[in-house]
Every structure is written in structure tokens, then in C-alpha cells.
Amino acid sequence: QVQLVESGGGVVQPGGSLRLSCAASGSIFRINDMTWYRQAPGKERDLVARITRAGNTNYPDSVKGRFTISRDNAKNTMYLQMNSLKPEDTAVYYCNIEVNFVQYWGKGTLVTVSS
């Protein structure tokens, strides 16, 4: 069984920065894609950033140029550096990984951007 733990969420003012982490543990041999999603109150869960094992990245226009995803394969960990945060970035951020054709989800970490 695979467990994911997100950390780094909190309250920040508009224009500020946060760095999220997702640490994977358990029955892991090789992690394929690693993805950050977010879900705001009353909204559907949307993709924030994705990184393949080879390091290719994908961002929606809403975060492009402000967020950067990265991963450390030796540590089974991925990160999301969030800069120039806006109130509309407020959401619960979820870690997702693919292992042996199965996807796993973390419990989420809350990011609140407010003045």
C-alpha cells in the first residue's frame, strides 16, 4: 500500500510564496507521473501541475509562470513552488502519483491566500 503526505500549506498574503511537498512511502518501486491538483470550495478538482519521471512538466494557464513543479526520485518526493499567489489560488492542494498503473491520493493541504 502507498501513502502520500502533503505539507507546506498555510495562510499567505497576496503576492506571497509557499512551497508544498509530497512525500510517498510504502510499496513503491517506481513512480511514473506525479501531479498536483487543487479543489476550491464549491468547485471541481483541477490539475495544477504535472511532472513525468523524465522531468517533463505541464501547467494550466492559470498558474503558468507562477508555479514550478519538481521531483526528487531518490526521495520519492515532489514539490510545488508557488509564487505571486492570488486569492483565487485558495484551495486544498492534493498530491497524486501513479505506481504500477494505480493512482494514489494524499489527504490534501490547505492553502489560503488572503489579505
XYZ file of C-alpha atoms in Angstrom:
115
model
C 0.000 0.000 0.000
C 1.145 3.537 -0.809
C 0.776 6.542 1.457
C 1.149 10.183 0.419
C 1.647 13.050 2.860
C 1.390 16.674 1.752
C 2.891 19.523 3.748
C 3.680 23.213 3.428
C 0.207 24.697 3.234
C -0.839 27.705 5.259
C -2.054 31.287 5.135
C -0.220 33.820 2.987
C -0.912 37.339 1.727
C -1.485 38.038 -1.973
C 1.842 38.203 -3.763
C 3.471 35.857 -1.283
C 5.002 32.423 -1.771
C 4.609 28.896 -0.430
C 6.418 25.638 -1.114
C 4.395 22.423 -0.932
C 5.905 18.963 -0.503
C 4.511 15.486 -1.137
C 6.338 12.505 0.337
C 5.431 8.984 -0.813
C 6.067 5.827 1.195
C 5.056 2.172 1.165
C 5.159 -0.420 -1.610
C 6.920 1.742 -4.193
C 9.356 0.548 -6.800
C 8.951 3.208 -9.472
C 6.718 6.277 -9.602
C 5.546 7.338 -13.043
C 3.697 10.670 -13.260
C 3.419 12.952 -10.235
C 0.668 15.569 -10.211
C -0.656 18.375 -8.038
C -4.410 19.050 -8.070
C -6.440 21.625 -6.187
C -10.065 21.996 -5.192
C -11.645 25.274 -4.096
C -14.948 25.389 -2.169
C -17.836 24.561 -4.483
C -15.502 23.794 -7.397
C -14.288 20.656 -9.133
C -10.804 19.303 -8.605
C -8.444 20.720 -11.246
C -4.914 19.922 -12.345
C -2.311 22.410 -11.128
C 0.940 20.897 -12.378
C 2.241 17.559 -13.628
C 5.752 16.178 -13.952
C 6.758 12.921 -15.620
C 9.532 10.676 -14.391
C 11.755 12.110 -17.125
C 11.082 15.645 -15.887
C 8.631 16.915 -18.493
C 6.151 19.387 -16.989
C 2.654 20.617 -17.761
C 0.827 23.657 -16.323
C -2.562 25.231 -16.992
C -2.634 28.888 -17.985
C -3.943 29.862 -14.552
C -0.610 29.064 -12.863
C 1.902 29.128 -15.714
C 4.828 31.391 -14.902
C 4.000 31.467 -11.180
C 4.173 27.810 -10.077
C 7.031 25.361 -10.564
C 6.781 21.605 -10.026
C 9.825 19.440 -9.327
C 10.624 15.951 -8.054
C 13.373 14.018 -6.322
C 13.114 10.405 -7.468
C 15.654 9.187 -4.915
C 13.447 10.543 -2.106
C 10.074 9.693 -3.719
C 9.119 13.305 -3.159
C 7.725 16.109 -5.295
C 7.431 19.824 -4.664
C 5.337 22.767 -5.809
C 6.889 26.212 -5.537
C 4.092 28.791 -5.654
C 4.999 32.440 -6.205
C 2.921 35.588 -6.743
C -0.030 33.930 -5.058
C -3.527 35.264 -5.725
C -6.748 34.923 -3.711
C -8.117 32.629 -6.429
C -5.308 30.170 -5.619
C -7.055 29.429 -2.317
C -7.874 25.711 -2.269
C -6.999 22.349 -0.830
C -3.997 21.054 -2.753
C -3.754 17.300 -3.348
C -0.816 15.121 -4.323
C -1.376 12.346 -6.868
C 1.060 9.694 -8.098
C 0.891 6.692 -10.396
C 2.522 3.429 -9.294
C 2.056 0.124 -11.173
C -0.856 1.566 -13.181
C -2.660 2.598 -9.978
C -3.214 6.184 -8.848
C -2.876 7.254 -5.214
C -4.072 10.423 -3.498
C -2.921 12.341 -0.460
C -5.303 13.845 2.068
C -4.563 17.406 0.948
C -3.067 20.559 2.430
C -4.957 23.848 2.680
C -3.593 26.988 1.041
C -5.325 30.257 1.919
C -4.357 33.479 0.135
C -5.945 36.452 1.857
C -5.145 39.995 2.929
